[in-house]
């Protein structure tokens, strides 16, 4: 359902999300979830800005392919469950500060049942071996996670050749529970430069705050260790030719920082790679 009031530039969209979920072969585990979906935005008189917000929730599908995008050591014999967002509520403001600049700012909160996380297994006994990853250390665990967050982002254009952008997200998990490998701070800063139409250059800085890791032995908590923060300077150069392909080279961890994406698994040092991409049709 959609409603728009043109004199006040007020727009509302409402509906219902219905999900019928079965997380395993046991039909007794089947559940039906119903979530309201509401989102709105309203223009601010005299400014090129809008207030916006919403309330929703629903099923968050997990798959081996999707999990590999964030944690490549997950294997198929680990327990795989879908996550369910009980609610997600947010409100914010976005728009133009000037003709060259855009920004957004919002805050909100959500709660997710069966949020997929990973802990470390210190005991390689047979009772744990079947549920750990291919490196024999990280174990998939699920927990209910409630989060309050604040997000801020902006971009600025210098003519049509240079763009600066940045994003910041601060999270508070609101509990004494340990949320594994989830950062309390995430940020990125990027500079884009295109001296000619066929050449694009990007330099960026990506980082997170400190994270925690839970160490298990026979499924009992042993201790909590800090994984540490992440600071990654990265860059990429693209050259496009004849609208059919491009040559690219990119580098990551250019400051050669010693950090861990996952507990006990140090990241590579300075890494550079390149390639050619062609569109045949």
PDB file of N, CA and C in Angstrom, residues 117-181:
ATOM      1  N   UNK A 117      27.645 -16.561  13.737  1.00  0.00           N
ATOM      2  CA  UNK A 117      28.923 -16.041  14.197  1.00  0.00           C
ATOM      3  C   UNK A 117      29.899 -17.211  14.275  1.00  0.00           C
ATOM      4  N   UNK A 118      31.139 -16.910  14.642  1.00  0.00           N
ATOM      5  CA  UNK A 118      32.148 -17.957  14.702  1.00  0.00           C
ATOM      6  C   UNK A 118      32.963 -17.824  15.980  1.00  0.00           C
ATOM      7  N   UNK A 119      33.247 -18.984  16.599  1.00  0.00           N
ATOM      8  CA  UNK A 119      34.123 -19.029  17.762  1.00  0.00           C
ATOM      9  C   UNK A 119      35.283 -19.974  17.446  1.00  0.00           C
ATOM     10  N   UNK A 120      36.257 -20.019  18.338  1.00  0.00           N
ATOM     11  CA  UNK A 120      37.436 -20.860  18.137  1.00  0.00           C
ATOM     12  C   UNK A 120      37.339 -22.120  18.995  1.00  0.00           C
ATOM     13  N   UNK A 121      37.667 -23.239  18.399  1.00  0.00           N
ATOM     14  CA  UNK A 121      37.686 -24.511  19.113  1.00  0.00           C
ATOM     15  C   UNK A 121      39.112 -24.822  19.522  1.00  0.00           C
ATOM     16  N   UNK A 122      39.338 -24.981  20.824  1.00  0.00           N
ATOM     17  CA  UNK A 122      40.689 -25.279  21.293  1.00  0.00           C
ATOM     18  C   UNK A 122      40.926 -26.767  21.456  1.00  0.00           C
ATOM     19  N   UNK A 123      39.849 -27.547  21.539  1.00  0.00           N
ATOM     20  CA  UNK A 123      39.960 -28.996  21.718  1.00  0.00           C
ATOM     21  C   UNK A 123      39.513 -29.670  20.424  1.00  0.00           C
ATOM     22  N   UNK A 124      40.409 -30.400  19.761  1.00  0.00           N
ATOM     23  CA  UNK A 124      40.100 -31.012  18.470  1.00  0.00           C
ATOM     24  C   UNK A 124      39.535 -32.423  18.632  1.00  0.00           C
ATOM     25  N   UNK A 125      38.767 -32.675  19.662  1.00  0.00           N
ATOM     26  CA  UNK A 125      38.218 -34.005  19.899  1.00  0.00           C
ATOM     27  C   UNK A 125      37.185 -34.356  18.849  1.00  0.00           C
ATOM     28  N   UNK A 126      36.852 -35.635  18.757  1.00  0.00           N
ATOM     29  CA  UNK A 126      35.915 -36.086  17.742  1.00  0.00           C
ATOM     30  C   UNK A 126      34.531 -35.469  17.919  1.00  0.00           C
ATOM     31  N   UNK A 127      34.162 -35.122  19.142  1.00  0.00           N
ATOM     32  CA  UNK A 127      32.837 -34.549  19.375  1.00  0.00           C
ATOM     33  C   UNK A 127      32.688 -33.177  18.739  1.00  0.00           C
ATOM     34  N   UNK A 128      33.804 -32.513  18.475  1.00  0.00           N
ATOM     35  CA  UNK A 128      33.753 -31.186  17.862  1.00  0.00           C
ATOM     36  C   UNK A 128      34.205 -31.194  16.407  1.00  0.00           C
ATOM     37  N   UNK A 129      34.954 -32.238  16.019  1.00  0.00           N
ATOM     38  CA  UNK A 129      35.600 -32.213  14.709  1.00  0.00           C
ATOM     39  C   UNK A 129      34.598 -32.072  13.572  1.00  0.00           C
ATOM     40  N   UNK A 130      33.414 -32.670  13.696  1.00  0.00           N
ATOM     41  CA  UNK A 130      32.452 -32.638  12.600  1.00  0.00           C
ATOM     42  C   UNK A 130      31.789 -31.283  12.435  1.00  0.00           C
ATOM     43  N   UNK A 131      31.935 -30.389  13.407  1.00  0.00           N
ATOM     44  CA  UNK A 131      31.238 -29.110  13.325  1.00  0.00           C
ATOM     45  C   UNK A 131      32.179 -27.927  13.201  1.00  0.00           C
ATOM     46  N   UNK A 132      33.439 -28.169  12.869  1.00  0.00           N
ATOM     47  CA  UNK A 132      34.379 -27.073  12.722  1.00  0.00           C
ATOM     48  C   UNK A 132      34.799 -26.920  11.272  1.00  0.00           C
ATOM     49  N   UNK A 133      35.500 -25.837  10.983  1.00  0.00           N
ATOM     50  CA  UNK A 133      35.774 -25.490   9.597  1.00  0.00           C
ATOM     51  C   UNK A 133      36.970 -26.251   9.050  1.00  0.00           C
ATOM     52  N   UNK A 134      37.304 -25.958   7.807  1.00  0.00           N
ATOM     53  CA  UNK A 134      38.333 -26.719   7.118  1.00  0.00           C
ATOM     54  C   UNK A 134      39.720 -26.518   7.695  1.00  0.00           C
ATOM     55  N   UNK A 135      39.936 -25.456   8.444  1.00  0.00           N
ATOM     56  CA  UNK A 135      41.233 -25.250   9.087  1.00  0.00           C
ATOM     57  C   UNK A 135      41.265 -25.844  10.488  1.00  0.00           C
ATOM     58  N   UNK A 136      40.151 -26.411  10.929  1.00  0.00           N
ATOM     59  CA  UNK A 136      40.119 -27.069  12.219  1.00  0.00           C
ATOM     60  C   UNK A 136      40.175 -26.145  13.408  1.00  0.00           C
ATOM     61  N   UNK A 137      39.666 -24.917  13.276  1.00  0.00           N
ATOM     62  CA  UNK A 137      39.724 -24.018  14.423  1.00  0.00           C
ATOM     63  C   UNK A 137      38.450 -23.216  14.634  1.00  0.00           C
ATOM     64  N   UNK A 138      37.778 -22.787  13.566  1.00  0.00           N
ATOM     65  CA  UNK A 138      36.601 -21.937  13.704  1.00  0.00           C
ATOM     66  C   UNK A 138      35.318 -22.766  13.647  1.00  0.00           C
ATOM     67  N   UNK A 139      34.435 -22.525  14.603  1.00  0.00           N
ATOM     68  CA  UNK A 139      33.179 -23.259  14.705  1.00  0.00           C
ATOM     69  C   UNK A 139      32.007 -22.300  14.522  1.00  0.00           C
ATOM     70  N   UNK A 140      31.030 -22.683  13.731  1.00  0.00           N
ATOM     71  CA  UNK A 140      29.842 -21.872  13.534  1.00  0.00           C
ATOM     72  C   UNK A 140      28.964 -21.937  14.776  1.00  0.00           C
ATOM     73  N   UNK A 141      28.549 -20.782  15.271  1.00  0.00           N
ATOM     74  CA  UNK A 141      27.633 -20.709  16.402  1.00  0.00           C
ATOM     75  C   UNK A 141      26.533 -19.715  16.060  1.00  0.00           C
ATOM     76  N   UNK A 142      25.381 -19.868  16.707  1.00  0.00           N
ATOM     77  CA  UNK A 142      24.237 -18.996  16.461  1.00  0.00           C
ATOM     78  C   UNK A 142      23.784 -18.380  17.771  1.00  0.00           C
ATOM     79  N   UNK A 143      23.392 -17.114  17.716  1.00  0.00           N
ATOM     80  CA  UNK A 143      22.964 -16.412  18.918  1.00  0.00           C
ATOM     81  C   UNK A 143      21.954 -15.344  18.531  1.00  0.00           C
ATOM     82  N   UNK A 144      21.144 -14.928  19.492  1.00  0.00           N
ATOM     83  CA  UNK A 144      20.248 -13.795  19.284  1.00  0.00           C
ATOM     84  C   UNK A 144      21.017 -12.508  19.570  1.00  0.00           C
ATOM     85  N   UNK A 145      21.049 -11.619  18.599  1.00  0.00           N
ATOM     86  CA  UNK A 145      21.837 -10.394  18.694  1.00  0.00           C
ATOM     87  C   UNK A 145      20.910  -9.185  18.580  1.00  0.00           C
ATOM     88  N   UNK A 146      20.972  -8.312  19.584  1.00  0.00           N
ATOM     89  CA  UNK A 146      20.232  -7.051  19.551  1.00  0.00           C
ATOM     90  C   UNK A 146      21.233  -5.908  19.419  1.00  0.00           C
ATOM     91  N   UNK A 147      20.938  -4.969  18.533  1.00  0.00           N
ATOM     92  CA  UNK A 147      21.899  -3.923  18.204  1.00  0.00           C
ATOM     93  C   UNK A 147      21.217  -2.556  18.146  1.00  0.00           C
ATOM     94  N   UNK A 148      21.893  -1.546  18.671  1.00  0.00           N
ATOM     95  CA  UNK A 148      21.532  -0.150  18.442  1.00  0.00           C
ATOM     96  C   UNK A 148      22.670   0.469  17.635  1.00  0.00           C
ATOM     97  N   UNK A 149      22.352   1.190  16.573  1.00  0.00           N
ATOM     98  CA  UNK A 149      23.411   1.679  15.696  1.00  0.00           C
ATOM     99  C   UNK A 149      23.180   3.126  15.288  1.00  0.00           C
ATOM    100  N   UNK A 150      24.278   3.774  14.899  1.00  0.00           N
ATOM    101  CA  UNK A 150      24.264   5.130  14.349  1.00  0.00           C
ATOM    102  C   UNK A 150      25.123   5.126  13.096  1.00  0.00           C
ATOM    103  N   UNK A 151      24.626   5.699  12.015  1.00  0.00           N
ATOM    104  CA  UNK A 151      25.361   5.722  10.748  1.00  0.00           C
ATOM    105  C   UNK A 151      25.419   7.141  10.199  1.00  0.00           C
ATOM    106  N   UNK A 152      26.548   7.455   9.596  1.00  0.00           N
ATOM    107  CA  UNK A 152      26.769   8.776   9.023  1.00  0.00           C
ATOM    108  C   UNK A 152      27.599   8.612   7.751  1.00  0.00           C
ATOM    109  N   UNK A 153      27.233   9.317   6.713  1.00  0.00           N
ATOM    110  CA  UNK A 153      27.991   9.245   5.469  1.00  0.00           C
ATOM    111  C   UNK A 153      27.873  10.531   4.670  1.00  0.00           C
ATOM    112  N   UNK A 154      28.877  10.782   3.836  1.00  0.00           N
ATOM    113  CA  UNK A 154      28.869  11.994   3.018  1.00  0.00           C
ATOM    114  C   UNK A 154      29.757  11.799   1.806  1.00  0.00           C
ATOM    115  N   UNK A 155      29.501  12.600   0.774  1.00  0.00           N
ATOM    116  CA  UNK A 155      30.392  12.635  -0.390  1.00  0.00           C
ATOM    117  C   UNK A 155      30.460  14.052  -0.926  1.00  0.00           C
ATOM    118  N   UNK A 156      31.598  14.382  -1.508  1.00  0.00           N
ATOM    119  CA  UNK A 156      31.817  15.727  -2.037  1.00  0.00           C
ATOM    120  C   UNK A 156      32.466  15.617  -3.402  1.00  0.00           C
ATOM    121  N   UNK A 157      31.955  16.384  -4.363  1.00  0.00           N
ATOM    122  CA  UNK A 157      32.454  16.361  -5.733  1.00  0.00           C
ATOM    123  C   UNK A 157      33.307  17.603  -5.997  1.00  0.00           C
ATOM    124  N   UNK A 158      34.492  17.375  -6.558  1.00  0.00           N
ATOM    125  CA  UNK A 158      35.341  18.461  -7.039  1.00  0.00           C
ATOM    126  C   UNK A 158      35.268  18.433  -8.565  1.00  0.00           C
ATOM    127  N   UNK A 159      34.327  19.195  -9.119  1.00  0.00           N
ATOM    128  CA  UNK A 159      34.121  19.127 -10.562  1.00  0.00           C
ATOM    129  C   UNK A 159      33.572  17.768 -10.942  1.00  0.00           C
ATOM    130  N   UNK A 160      33.962  17.291 -12.123  1.00  0.00           N
ATOM    131  CA  UNK A 160      33.491  15.986 -12.579  1.00  0.00           C
ATOM    132  C   UNK A 160      34.609  14.942 -12.585  1.00  0.00           C
ATOM    133  N   UNK A 161      35.728  15.228 -11.931  1.00  0.00           N
ATOM    134  CA  UNK A 161      36.861  14.303 -11.977  1.00  0.00           C
ATOM    135  C   UNK A 161      37.231  13.714 -10.615  1.00  0.00           C
ATOM    136  N   UNK A 162      36.899  14.396  -9.533  1.00  0.00           N
ATOM    137  CA  UNK A 162      37.321  13.943  -8.206  1.00  0.00           C
ATOM    138  C   UNK A 162      36.098  13.842  -7.290  1.00  0.00           C
ATOM    139  N   UNK A 163      36.025  12.742  -6.546  1.00  0.00           N
ATOM    140  CA  UNK A 163      34.964  12.567  -5.555  1.00  0.00           C
ATOM    141  C   UNK A 163      35.573  12.007  -4.276  1.00  0.00           C
ATOM    142  N   UNK A 164      35.233  12.619  -3.146  1.00  0.00           N
ATOM    143  CA  UNK A 164      35.608  12.122  -1.832  1.00  0.00           C
ATOM    144  C   UNK A 164      34.357  11.608  -1.132  1.00  0.00           C
ATOM    145  N   UNK A 165      34.466  10.475  -0.455  1.00  0.00           N
ATOM    146  CA  UNK A 165      33.317   9.927   0.253  1.00  0.00           C
ATOM    147  C   UNK A 165      33.775   9.239   1.525  1.00  0.00           C
ATOM    148  N   UNK A 166      32.872   9.130   2.477  1.00  0.00           N
ATOM    149  CA  UNK A 166      33.188   8.462   3.732  1.00  0.00           C
ATOM    150  C   UNK A 166      31.939   7.953   4.415  1.00  0.00           C
ATOM    151  N   UNK A 167      32.085   6.873   5.187  1.00  0.00           N
ATOM    152  CA  UNK A 167      30.971   6.279   5.917  1.00  0.00           C
ATOM    153  C   UNK A 167      31.453   5.866   7.303  1.00  0.00           C
ATOM    154  N   UNK A 168      30.582   6.032   8.281  1.00  0.00           N
ATOM    155  CA  UNK A 168      30.889   5.667   9.653  1.00  0.00           C
ATOM    156  C   UNK A 168      29.680   4.960  10.252  1.00  0.00           C
ATOM    157  N   UNK A 169      29.924   3.857  10.966  1.00  0.00           N
ATOM    158  CA  UNK A 169      28.845   3.140  11.654  1.00  0.00           C
ATOM    159  C   UNK A 169      29.326   2.759  13.048  1.00  0.00           C
ATOM    160  N   UNK A 170      28.570   3.185  14.064  1.00  0.00           N
ATOM    161  CA  UNK A 170      28.870   2.867  15.456  1.00  0.00           C
ATOM    162  C   UNK A 170      27.773   1.951  15.967  1.00  0.00           C
ATOM    163  N   UNK A 171      28.166   0.837  16.618  1.00  0.00           N
ATOM    164  CA  UNK A 171      27.201  -0.154  17.065  1.00  0.00           C
ATOM    165  C   UNK A 171      27.346  -0.411  18.560  1.00  0.00           C
ATOM    166  N   UNK A 172      26.218  -0.617  19.203  1.00  0.00           N
ATOM    167  CA  UNK A 172      26.184  -1.005  20.613  1.00  0.00           C
ATOM    168  C   UNK A 172      25.303  -2.234  20.715  1.00  0.00           C
ATOM    169  N   UNK A 173      25.889  -3.331  21.170  1.00  0.00           N
ATOM    170  CA  UNK A 173      25.156  -4.596  21.218  1.00  0.00           C
ATOM    171  C   UNK A 173      24.334  -4.748  22.488  1.00  0.00           C
ATOM    172  N   UNK A 174      24.430  -3.795  23.400  1.00  0.00           N
ATOM    173  CA  UNK A 174      23.482  -3.673  24.492  1.00  0.00           C
ATOM    174  C   UNK A 174      23.361  -4.864  25.407  1.00  0.00           C
ATOM    175  N   UNK A 175      24.434  -5.627  25.598  1.00  0.00           N
ATOM    176  CA  UNK A 175      24.351  -6.802  26.457  1.00  0.00           C
ATOM    177  C   UNK A 175      25.743  -7.168  26.914  1.00  0.00           C
ATOM    178  N   UNK A 176      25.808  -7.957  27.988  1.00  0.00           N
ATOM    179  CA  UNK A 176      27.096  -8.451  28.460  1.00  0.00           C
ATOM    180  C   UNK A 176      27.554  -9.681  27.686  1.00  0.00           C
ATOM    181  N   UNK A 177      26.660 -10.213  26.834  1.00  0.00           N
ATOM    182  CA  UNK A 177      27.044 -11.376  26.042  1.00  0.00           C
ATOM    183  C   UNK A 177      28.167 -11.002  25.080  1.00  0.00           C
ATOM    184  N   UNK A 178      28.962 -12.006  24.702  1.00  0.00           N
ATOM    185  CA  UNK A 178      30.054 -11.793  23.761  1.00  0.00           C
ATOM    186  C   UNK A 178      29.523 -12.039  22.353  1.00  0.00           C
ATOM    187  N   UNK A 179      29.583 -11.016  21.498  1.00  0.00           N
ATOM    188  CA  UNK A 179      29.168 -11.161  20.110  1.00  0.00           C
ATOM    189  C   UNK A 179      30.425 -11.311  19.268  1.00  0.00           C
ATOM    190  N   UNK A 180      30.560 -12.454  18.666  1.00  0.00           N
ATOM    191  CA  UNK A 180      31.852 -12.911  18.180  1.00  0.00           C
ATOM    192  C   UNK A 180      32.215 -12.314  16.829  1.00  0.00           C
ATOM    193  N   UNK A 181      33.377 -11.663  16.767  1.00  0.00           N
ATOM    194  CA  UNK A 181      33.917 -11.063  15.563  1.00  0.00           C
ATOM    195  C   UNK A 181      33.061  -9.912  15.032  1.00  0.00           C
TER     196      UNK A 181
END
